[in-house]
mmCIF file with all atom_site columns, C-alpha atoms in Angstrom:
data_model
loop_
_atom_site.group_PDB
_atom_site.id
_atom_site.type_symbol
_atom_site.label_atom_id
_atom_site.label_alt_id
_atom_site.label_comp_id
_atom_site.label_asym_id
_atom_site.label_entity_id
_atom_site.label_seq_id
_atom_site.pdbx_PDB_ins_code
_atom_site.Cartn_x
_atom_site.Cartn_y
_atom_site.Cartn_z
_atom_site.occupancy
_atom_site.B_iso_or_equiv
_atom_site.pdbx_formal_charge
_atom_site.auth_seq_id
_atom_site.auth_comp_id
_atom_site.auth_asym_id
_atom_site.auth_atom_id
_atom_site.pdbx_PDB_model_num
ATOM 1   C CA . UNK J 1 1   ? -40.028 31.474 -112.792 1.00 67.00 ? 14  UNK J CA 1
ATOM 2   C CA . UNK J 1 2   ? -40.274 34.662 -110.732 1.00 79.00 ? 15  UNK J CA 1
ATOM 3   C CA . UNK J 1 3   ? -41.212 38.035 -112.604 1.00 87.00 ? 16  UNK J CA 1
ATOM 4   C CA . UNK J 1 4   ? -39.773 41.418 -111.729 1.00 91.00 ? 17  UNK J CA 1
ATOM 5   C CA . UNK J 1 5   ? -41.361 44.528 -112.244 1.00 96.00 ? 18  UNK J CA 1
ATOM 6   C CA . UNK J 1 6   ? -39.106 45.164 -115.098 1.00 98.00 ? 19  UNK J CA 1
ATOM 7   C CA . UNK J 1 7   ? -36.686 42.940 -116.668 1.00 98.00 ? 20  UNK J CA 1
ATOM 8   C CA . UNK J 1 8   ? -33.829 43.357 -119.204 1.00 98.00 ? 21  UNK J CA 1
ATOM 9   C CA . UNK J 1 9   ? -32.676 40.105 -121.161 1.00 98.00 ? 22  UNK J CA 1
ATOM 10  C CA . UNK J 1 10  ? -29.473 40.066 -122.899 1.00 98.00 ? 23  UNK J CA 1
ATOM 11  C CA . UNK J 1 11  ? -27.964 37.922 -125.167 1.00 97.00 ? 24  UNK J CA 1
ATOM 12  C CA . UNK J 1 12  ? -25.852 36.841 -129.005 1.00 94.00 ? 25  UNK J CA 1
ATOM 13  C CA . UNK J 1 13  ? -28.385 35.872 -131.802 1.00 91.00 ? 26  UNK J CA 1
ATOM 14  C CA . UNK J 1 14  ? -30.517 32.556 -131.153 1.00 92.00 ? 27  UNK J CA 1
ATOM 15  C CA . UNK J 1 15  ? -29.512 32.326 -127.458 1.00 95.00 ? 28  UNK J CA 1
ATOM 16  C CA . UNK J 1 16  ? -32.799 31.509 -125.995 1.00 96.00 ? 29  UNK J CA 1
ATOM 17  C CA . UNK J 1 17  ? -33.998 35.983 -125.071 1.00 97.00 ? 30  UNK J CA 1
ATOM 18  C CA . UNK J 1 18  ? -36.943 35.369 -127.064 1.00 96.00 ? 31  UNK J CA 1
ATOM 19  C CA . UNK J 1 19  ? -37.839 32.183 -125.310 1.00 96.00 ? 32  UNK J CA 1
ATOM 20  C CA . UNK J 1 20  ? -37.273 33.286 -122.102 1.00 97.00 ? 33  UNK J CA 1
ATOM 21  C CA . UNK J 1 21  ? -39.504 36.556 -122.423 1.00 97.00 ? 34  UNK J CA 1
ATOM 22  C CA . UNK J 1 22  ? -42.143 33.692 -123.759 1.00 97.00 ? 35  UNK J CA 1
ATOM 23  C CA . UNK J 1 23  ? -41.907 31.712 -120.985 1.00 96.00 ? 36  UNK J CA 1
ATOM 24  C CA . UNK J 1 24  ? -42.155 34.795 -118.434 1.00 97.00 ? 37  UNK J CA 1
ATOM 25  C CA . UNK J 1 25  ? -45.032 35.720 -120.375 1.00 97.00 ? 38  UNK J CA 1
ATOM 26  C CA . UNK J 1 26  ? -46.696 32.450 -120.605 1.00 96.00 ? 39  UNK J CA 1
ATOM 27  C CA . UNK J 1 27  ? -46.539 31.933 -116.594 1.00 96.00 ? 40  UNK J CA 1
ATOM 28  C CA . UNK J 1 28  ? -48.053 35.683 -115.976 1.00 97.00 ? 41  UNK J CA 1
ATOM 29  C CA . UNK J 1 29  ? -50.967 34.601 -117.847 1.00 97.00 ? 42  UNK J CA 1
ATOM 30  C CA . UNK J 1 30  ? -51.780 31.005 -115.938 1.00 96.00 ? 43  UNK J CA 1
ATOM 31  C CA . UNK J 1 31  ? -53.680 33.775 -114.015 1.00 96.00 ? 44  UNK J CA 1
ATOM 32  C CA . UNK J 1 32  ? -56.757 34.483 -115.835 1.00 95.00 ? 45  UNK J CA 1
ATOM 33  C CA . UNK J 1 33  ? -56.972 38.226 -114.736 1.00 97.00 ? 46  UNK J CA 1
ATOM 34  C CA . UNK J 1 34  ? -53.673 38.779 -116.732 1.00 97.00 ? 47  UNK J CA 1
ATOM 35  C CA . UNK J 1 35  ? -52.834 39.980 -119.966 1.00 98.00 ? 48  UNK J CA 1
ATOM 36  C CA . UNK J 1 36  ? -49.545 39.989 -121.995 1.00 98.00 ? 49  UNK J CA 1
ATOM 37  C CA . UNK J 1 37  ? -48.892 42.570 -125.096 1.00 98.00 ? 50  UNK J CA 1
ATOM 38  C CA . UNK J 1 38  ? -45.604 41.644 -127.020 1.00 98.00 ? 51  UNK J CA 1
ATOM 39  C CA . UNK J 1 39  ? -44.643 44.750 -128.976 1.00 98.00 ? 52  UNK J CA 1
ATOM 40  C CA . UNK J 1 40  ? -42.248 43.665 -131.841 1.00 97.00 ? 53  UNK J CA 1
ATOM 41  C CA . UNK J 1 41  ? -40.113 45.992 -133.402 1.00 96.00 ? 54  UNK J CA 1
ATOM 42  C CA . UNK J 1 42  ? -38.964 44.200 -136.405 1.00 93.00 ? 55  UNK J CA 1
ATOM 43  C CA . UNK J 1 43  ? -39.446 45.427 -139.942 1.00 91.00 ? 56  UNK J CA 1
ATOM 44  C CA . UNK J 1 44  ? -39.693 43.506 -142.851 1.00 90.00 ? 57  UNK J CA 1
ATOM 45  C CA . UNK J 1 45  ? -36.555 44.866 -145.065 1.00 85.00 ? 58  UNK J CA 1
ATOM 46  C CA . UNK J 1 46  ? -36.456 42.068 -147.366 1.00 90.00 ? 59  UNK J CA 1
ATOM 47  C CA . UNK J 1 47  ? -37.644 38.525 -148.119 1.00 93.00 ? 60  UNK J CA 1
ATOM 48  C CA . UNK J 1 48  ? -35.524 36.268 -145.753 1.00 93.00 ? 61  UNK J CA 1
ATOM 49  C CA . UNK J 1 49  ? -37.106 39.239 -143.029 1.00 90.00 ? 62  UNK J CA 1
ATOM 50  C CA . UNK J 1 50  ? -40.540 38.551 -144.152 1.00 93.00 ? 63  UNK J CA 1
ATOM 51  C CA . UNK J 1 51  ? -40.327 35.046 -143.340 1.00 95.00 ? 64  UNK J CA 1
ATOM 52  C CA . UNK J 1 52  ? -38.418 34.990 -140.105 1.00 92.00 ? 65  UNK J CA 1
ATOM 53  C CA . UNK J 1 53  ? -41.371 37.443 -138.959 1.00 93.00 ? 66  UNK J CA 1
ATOM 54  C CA . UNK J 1 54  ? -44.184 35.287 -139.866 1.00 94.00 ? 67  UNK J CA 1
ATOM 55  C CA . UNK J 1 55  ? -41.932 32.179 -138.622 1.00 93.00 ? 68  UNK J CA 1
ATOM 56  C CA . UNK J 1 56  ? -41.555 34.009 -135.351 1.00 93.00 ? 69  UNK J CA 1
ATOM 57  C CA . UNK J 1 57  ? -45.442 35.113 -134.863 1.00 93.00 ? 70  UNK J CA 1
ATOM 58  C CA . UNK J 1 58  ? -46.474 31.181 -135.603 1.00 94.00 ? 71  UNK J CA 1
ATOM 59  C CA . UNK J 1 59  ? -44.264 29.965 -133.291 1.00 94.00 ? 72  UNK J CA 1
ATOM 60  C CA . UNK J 1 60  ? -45.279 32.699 -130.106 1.00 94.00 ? 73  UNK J CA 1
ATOM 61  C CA . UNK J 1 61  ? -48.885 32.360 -130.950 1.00 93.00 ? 74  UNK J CA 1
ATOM 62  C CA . UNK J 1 62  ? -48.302 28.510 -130.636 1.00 94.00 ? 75  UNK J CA 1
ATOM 63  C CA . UNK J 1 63  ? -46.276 28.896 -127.729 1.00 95.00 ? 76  UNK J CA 1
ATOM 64  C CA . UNK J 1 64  ? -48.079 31.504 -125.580 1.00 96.00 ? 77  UNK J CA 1
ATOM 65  C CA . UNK J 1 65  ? -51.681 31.818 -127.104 1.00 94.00 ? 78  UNK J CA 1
ATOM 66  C CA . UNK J 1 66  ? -53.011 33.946 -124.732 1.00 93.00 ? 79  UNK J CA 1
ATOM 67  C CA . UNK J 1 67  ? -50.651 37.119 -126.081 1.00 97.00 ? 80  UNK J CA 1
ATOM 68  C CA . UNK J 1 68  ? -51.572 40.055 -128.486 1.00 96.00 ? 81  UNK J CA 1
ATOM 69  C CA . UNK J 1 69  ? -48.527 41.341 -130.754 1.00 96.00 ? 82  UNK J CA 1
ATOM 70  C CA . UNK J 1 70  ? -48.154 44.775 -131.692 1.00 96.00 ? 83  UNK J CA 1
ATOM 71  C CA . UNK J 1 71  ? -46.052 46.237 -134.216 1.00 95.00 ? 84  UNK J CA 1
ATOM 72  C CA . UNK J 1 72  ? -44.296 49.489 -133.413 1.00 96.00 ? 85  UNK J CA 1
ATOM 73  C CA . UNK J 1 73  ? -40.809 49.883 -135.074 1.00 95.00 ? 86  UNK J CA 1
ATOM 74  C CA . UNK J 1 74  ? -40.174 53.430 -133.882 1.00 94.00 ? 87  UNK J CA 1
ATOM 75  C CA . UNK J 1 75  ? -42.278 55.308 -131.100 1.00 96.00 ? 88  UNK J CA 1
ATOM 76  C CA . UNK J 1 76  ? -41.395 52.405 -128.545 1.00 97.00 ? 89  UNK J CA 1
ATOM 77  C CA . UNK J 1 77  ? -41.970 54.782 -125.123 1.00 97.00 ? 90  UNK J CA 1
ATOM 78  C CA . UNK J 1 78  ? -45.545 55.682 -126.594 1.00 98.00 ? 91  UNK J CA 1
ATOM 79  C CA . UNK J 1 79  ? -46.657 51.643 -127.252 1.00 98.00 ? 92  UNK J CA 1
ATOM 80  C CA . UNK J 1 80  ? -45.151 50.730 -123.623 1.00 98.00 ? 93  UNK J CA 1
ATOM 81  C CA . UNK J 1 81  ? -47.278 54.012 -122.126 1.00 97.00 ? 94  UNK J CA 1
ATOM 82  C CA . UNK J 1 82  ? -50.213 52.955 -124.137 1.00 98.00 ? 95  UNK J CA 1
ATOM 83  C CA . UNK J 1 83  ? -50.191 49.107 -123.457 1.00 98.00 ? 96  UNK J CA 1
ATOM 84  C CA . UNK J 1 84  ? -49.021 48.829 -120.012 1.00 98.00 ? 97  UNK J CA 1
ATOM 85  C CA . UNK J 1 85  ? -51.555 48.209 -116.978 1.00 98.00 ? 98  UNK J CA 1
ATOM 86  C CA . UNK J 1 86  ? -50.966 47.137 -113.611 1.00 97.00 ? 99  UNK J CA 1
ATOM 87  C CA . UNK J 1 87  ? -52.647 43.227 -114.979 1.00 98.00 ? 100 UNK J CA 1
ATOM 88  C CA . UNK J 1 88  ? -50.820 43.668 -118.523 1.00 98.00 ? 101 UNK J CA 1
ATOM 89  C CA . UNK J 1 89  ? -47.057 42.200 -119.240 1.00 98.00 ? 102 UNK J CA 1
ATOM 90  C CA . UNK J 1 90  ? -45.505 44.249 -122.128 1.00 98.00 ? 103 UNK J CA 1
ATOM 91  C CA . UNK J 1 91  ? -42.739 42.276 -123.597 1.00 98.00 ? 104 UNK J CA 1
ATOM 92  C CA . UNK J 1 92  ? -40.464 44.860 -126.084 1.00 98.00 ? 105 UNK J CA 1
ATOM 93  C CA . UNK J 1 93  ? -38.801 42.312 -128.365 1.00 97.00 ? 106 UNK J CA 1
ATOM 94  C CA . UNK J 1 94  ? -36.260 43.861 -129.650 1.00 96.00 ? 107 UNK J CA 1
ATOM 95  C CA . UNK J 1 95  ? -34.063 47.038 -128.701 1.00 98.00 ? 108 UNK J CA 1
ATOM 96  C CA . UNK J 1 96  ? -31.571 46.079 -131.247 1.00 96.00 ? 109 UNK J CA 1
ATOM 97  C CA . UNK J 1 97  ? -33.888 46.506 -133.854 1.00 95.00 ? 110 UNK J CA 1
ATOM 98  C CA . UNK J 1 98  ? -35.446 49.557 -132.669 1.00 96.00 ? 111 UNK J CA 1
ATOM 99  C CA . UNK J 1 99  ? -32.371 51.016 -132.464 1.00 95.00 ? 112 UNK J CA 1
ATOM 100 C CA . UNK J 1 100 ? -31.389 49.966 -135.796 1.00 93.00 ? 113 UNK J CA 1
ATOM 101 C CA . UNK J 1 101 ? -34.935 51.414 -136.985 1.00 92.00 ? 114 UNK J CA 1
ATOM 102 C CA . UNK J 1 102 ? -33.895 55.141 -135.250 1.00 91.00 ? 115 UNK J CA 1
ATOM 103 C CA . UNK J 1 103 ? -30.404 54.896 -136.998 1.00 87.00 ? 116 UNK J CA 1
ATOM 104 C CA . UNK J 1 104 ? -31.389 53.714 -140.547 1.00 79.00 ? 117 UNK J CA 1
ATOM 105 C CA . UNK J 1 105 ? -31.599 54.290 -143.323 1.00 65.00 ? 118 UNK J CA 1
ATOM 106 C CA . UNK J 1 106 ? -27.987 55.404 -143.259 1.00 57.00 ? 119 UNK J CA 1
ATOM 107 C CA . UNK J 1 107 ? -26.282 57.772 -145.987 1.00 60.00 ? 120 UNK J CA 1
ATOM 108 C CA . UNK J 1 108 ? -22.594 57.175 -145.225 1.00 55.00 ? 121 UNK J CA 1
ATOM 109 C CA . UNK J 1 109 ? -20.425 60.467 -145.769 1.00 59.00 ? 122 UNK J CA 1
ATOM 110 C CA . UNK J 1 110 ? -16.858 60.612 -144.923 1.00 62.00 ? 123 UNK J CA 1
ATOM 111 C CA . UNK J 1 111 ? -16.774 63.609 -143.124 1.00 65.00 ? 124 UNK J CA 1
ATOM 112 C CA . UNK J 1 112 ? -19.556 63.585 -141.193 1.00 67.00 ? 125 UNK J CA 1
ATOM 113 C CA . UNK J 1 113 ? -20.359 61.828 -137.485 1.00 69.00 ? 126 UNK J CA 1
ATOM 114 C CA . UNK J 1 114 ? -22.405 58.610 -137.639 1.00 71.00 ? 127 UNK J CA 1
ATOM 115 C CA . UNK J 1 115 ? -26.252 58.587 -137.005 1.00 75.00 ? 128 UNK J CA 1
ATOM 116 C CA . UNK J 1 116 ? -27.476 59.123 -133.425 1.00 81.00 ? 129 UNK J CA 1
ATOM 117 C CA . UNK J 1 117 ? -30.321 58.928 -131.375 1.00 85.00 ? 130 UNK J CA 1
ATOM 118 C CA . UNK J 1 118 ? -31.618 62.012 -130.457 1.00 86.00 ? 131 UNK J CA 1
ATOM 119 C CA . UNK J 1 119 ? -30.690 62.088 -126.194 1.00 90.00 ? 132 UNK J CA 1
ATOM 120 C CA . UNK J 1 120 ? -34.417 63.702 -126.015 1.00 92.00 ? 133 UNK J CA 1
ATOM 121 C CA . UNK J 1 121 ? -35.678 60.640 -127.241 1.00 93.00 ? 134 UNK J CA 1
ATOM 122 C CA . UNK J 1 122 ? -34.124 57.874 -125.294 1.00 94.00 ? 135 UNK J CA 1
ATOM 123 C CA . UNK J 1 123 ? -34.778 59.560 -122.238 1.00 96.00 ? 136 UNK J CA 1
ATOM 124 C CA . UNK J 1 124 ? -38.517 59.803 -123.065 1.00 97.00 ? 137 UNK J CA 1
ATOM 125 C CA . UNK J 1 125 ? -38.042 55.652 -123.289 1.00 97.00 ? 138 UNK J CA 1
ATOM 126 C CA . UNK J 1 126 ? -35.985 55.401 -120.332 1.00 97.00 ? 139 UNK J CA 1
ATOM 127 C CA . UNK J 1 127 ? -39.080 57.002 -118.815 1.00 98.00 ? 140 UNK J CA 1
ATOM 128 C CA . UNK J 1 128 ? -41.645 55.057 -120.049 1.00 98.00 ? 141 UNK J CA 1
ATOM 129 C CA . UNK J 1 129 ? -39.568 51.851 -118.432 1.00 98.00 ? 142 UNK J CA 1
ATOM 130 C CA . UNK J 1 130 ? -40.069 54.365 -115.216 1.00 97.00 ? 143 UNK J CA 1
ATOM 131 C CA . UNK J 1 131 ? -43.275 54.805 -115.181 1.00 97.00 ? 144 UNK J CA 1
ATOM 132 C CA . UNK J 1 132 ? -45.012 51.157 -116.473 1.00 97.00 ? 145 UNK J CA 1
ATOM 133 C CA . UNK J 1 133 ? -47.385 50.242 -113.963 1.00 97.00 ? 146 UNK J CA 1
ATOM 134 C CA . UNK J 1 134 ? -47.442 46.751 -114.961 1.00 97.00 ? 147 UNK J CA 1
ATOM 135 C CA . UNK J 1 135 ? -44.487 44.304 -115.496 1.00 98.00 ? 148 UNK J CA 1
ATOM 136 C CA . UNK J 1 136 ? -42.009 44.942 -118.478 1.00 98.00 ? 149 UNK J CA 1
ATOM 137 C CA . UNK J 1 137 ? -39.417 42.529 -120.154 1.00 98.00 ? 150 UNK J CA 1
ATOM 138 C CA . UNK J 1 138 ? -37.361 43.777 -122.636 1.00 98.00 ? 151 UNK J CA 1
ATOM 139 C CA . UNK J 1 139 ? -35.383 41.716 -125.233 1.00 98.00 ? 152 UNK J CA 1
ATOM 140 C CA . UNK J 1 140 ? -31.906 43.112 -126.611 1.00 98.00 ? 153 UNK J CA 1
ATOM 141 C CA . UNK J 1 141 ? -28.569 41.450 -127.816 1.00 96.00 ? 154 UNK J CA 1
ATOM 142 C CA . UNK J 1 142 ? -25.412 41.715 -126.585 1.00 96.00 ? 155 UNK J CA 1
ATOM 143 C CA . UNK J 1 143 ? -23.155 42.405 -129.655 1.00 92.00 ? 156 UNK J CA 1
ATOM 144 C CA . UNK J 1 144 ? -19.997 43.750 -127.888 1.00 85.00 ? 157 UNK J CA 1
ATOM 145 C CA . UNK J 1 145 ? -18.078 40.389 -127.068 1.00 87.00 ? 158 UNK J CA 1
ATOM 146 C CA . UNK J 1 146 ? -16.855 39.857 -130.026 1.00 81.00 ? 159 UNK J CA 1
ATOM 147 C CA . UNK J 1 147 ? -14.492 41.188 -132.434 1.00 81.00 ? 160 UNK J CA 1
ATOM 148 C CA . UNK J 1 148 ? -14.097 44.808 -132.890 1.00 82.00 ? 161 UNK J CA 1
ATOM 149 C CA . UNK J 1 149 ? -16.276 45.680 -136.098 1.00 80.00 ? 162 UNK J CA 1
ATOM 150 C CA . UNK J 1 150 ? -14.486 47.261 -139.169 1.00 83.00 ? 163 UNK J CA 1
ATOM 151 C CA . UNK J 1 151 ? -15.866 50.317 -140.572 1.00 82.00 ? 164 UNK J CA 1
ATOM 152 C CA . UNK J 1 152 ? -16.833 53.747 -138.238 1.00 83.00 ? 165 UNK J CA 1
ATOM 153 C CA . UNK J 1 153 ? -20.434 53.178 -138.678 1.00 83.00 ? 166 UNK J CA 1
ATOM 154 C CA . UNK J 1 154 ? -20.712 49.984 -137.553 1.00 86.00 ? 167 UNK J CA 1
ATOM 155 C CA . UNK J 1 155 ? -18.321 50.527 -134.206 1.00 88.00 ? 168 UNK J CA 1
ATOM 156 C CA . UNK J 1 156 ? -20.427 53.718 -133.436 1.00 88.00 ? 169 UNK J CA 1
ATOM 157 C CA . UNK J 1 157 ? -23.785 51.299 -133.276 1.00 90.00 ? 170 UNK J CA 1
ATOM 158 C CA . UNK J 1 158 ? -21.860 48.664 -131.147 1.00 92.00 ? 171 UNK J CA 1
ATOM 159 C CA . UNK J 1 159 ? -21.236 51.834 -129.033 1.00 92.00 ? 172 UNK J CA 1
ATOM 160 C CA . UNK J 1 160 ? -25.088 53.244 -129.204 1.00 92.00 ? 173 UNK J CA 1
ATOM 161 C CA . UNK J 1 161 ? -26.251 50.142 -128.461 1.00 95.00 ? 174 UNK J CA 1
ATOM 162 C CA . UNK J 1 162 ? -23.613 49.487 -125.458 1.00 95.00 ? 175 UNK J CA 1
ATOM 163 C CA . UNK J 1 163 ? -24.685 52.596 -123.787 1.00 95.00 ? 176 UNK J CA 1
ATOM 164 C CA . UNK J 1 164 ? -28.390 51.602 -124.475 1.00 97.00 ? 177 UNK J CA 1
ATOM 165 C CA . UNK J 1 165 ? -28.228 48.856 -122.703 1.00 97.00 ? 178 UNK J CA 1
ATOM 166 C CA . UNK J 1 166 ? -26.202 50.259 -119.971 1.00 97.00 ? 179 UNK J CA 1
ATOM 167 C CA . UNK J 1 167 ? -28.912 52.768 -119.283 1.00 97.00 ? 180 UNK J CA 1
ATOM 168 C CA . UNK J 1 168 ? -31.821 50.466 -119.588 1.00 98.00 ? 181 UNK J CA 1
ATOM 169 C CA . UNK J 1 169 ? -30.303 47.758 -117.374 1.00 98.00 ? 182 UNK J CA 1
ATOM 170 C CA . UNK J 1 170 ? -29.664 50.669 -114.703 1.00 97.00 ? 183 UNK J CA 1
ATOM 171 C CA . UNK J 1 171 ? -33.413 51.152 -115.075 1.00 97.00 ? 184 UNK J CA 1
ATOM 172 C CA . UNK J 1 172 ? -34.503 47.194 -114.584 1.00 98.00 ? 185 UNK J CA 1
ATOM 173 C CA . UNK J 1 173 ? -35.167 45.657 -111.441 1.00 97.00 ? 186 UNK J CA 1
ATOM 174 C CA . UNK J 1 174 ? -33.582 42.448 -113.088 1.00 98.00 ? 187 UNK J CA 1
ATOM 175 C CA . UNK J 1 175 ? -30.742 41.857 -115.939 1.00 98.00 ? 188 UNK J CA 1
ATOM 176 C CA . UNK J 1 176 ? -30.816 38.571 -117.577 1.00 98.00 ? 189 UNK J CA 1
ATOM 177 C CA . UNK J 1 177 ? -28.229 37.472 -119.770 1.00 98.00 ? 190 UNK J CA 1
ATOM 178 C CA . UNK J 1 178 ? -29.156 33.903 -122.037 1.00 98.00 ? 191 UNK J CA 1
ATOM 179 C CA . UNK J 1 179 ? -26.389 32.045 -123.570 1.00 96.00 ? 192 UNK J CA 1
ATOM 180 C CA . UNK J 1 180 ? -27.186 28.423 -125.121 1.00 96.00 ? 193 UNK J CA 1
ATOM 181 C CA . UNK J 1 181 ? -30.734 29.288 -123.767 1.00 96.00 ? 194 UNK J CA 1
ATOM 182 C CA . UNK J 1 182 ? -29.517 29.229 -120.103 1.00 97.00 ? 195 UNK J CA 1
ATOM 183 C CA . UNK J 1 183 ? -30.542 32.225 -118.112 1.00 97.00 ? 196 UNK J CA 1
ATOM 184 C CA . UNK J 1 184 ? -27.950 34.274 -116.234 1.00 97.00 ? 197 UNK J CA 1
ATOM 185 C CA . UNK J 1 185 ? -28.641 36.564 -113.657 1.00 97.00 ? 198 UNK J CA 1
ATOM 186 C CA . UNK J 1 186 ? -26.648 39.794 -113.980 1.00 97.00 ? 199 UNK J CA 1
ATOM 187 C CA . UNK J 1 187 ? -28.880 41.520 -111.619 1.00 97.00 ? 200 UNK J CA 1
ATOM 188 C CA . UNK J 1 188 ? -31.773 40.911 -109.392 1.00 96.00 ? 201 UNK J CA 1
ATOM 189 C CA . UNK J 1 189 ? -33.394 43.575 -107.252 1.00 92.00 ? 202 UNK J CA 1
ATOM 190 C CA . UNK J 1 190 ? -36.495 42.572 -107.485 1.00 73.00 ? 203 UNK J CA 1
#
């Protein structure tokens, strides 16, 4: 398994993203001078959250040992600038959930636009892809396949995250997309 400098895996929900930034992160550190960071951006809303985070940290510390997780639901660019060395993989995991973290909590009102991310911020991210000097995989899902959502709110996050992922995968070196855990390469410049 060949690591870029940057990588962007897409996929639906349980279609092998995690497993795949795992596996990238468990073959960077068969080298003994590596390190891997996995920076998880999941926050634990409610019970059934709780335990699919703790389910989720037993399994990667069973699966790749070696790797430290950080938590950082919100200030993503600043984790990735603070974690990432030239002998350090930084696996983001995920950019669904961060962007649900920017956009939530959300107070519905009829006559006012949806929730956005501020354009400031995301290019301050898109920079800190930029400017990693060690390898980067980043975990997303691909939600716009399906049906079109009901409700304004919900079509104007398939839409934030759309162009998200748009603008990050213009940023990778390599664009992964996983379906029934089988990698797809979108992209490969590395």
């Amino acid at each position: 398994m060949r690591l870029a400098t940057t990588e962007l895996i897409l996929g639906g929900q349980k279609s092998g993203k995690s497993r795949r930034a795992e596996q990238l992160a468990a073959a960077w550190l068969a080298d003994a001078d590596h390190r891997a960071v996995f920076i998880a951006t999941a926050q634990p809303w409610d019970a059934e959250m709780v335990e699919r985070i703790a389910r989720h940290q037993r399994d990667r510390a069973e699966r790749v040992p070696g790797m430290l997780t950080v938590e950082e639901p919100l200030h993503l660019a600043e984790a990735i600038a603070q974690h990432s060395r030239a002998d350090t993989l930084v696996v983001v995991d995920c950019l669904t959930l961060w962007l649900t973290n920017l956009l939530m909590p959300v107070e519905f009102k009829e006559n006012q636009p949806p929730a956005q991310v501020p354009p400031a911020l995301t290019a301050t991210f898109l920079e800190a892809i930029s400017a990693a000097p060690g390898p980067l995989v980043l975990v997303g899902n691909e939600i716009g396949l399906g049906v079109i959502p009901l409700g304004r709110e919900v079509r104007a996050f398939v839409d934030a995250l759309g162009s998200l992922n748009q603008q990050v995968a213009q940023r990778c070196q390599r664009v992964t997309l996983m379906a029934a855990g089988l990698p797809l390469t979108l992209k490969d410049a590395a």
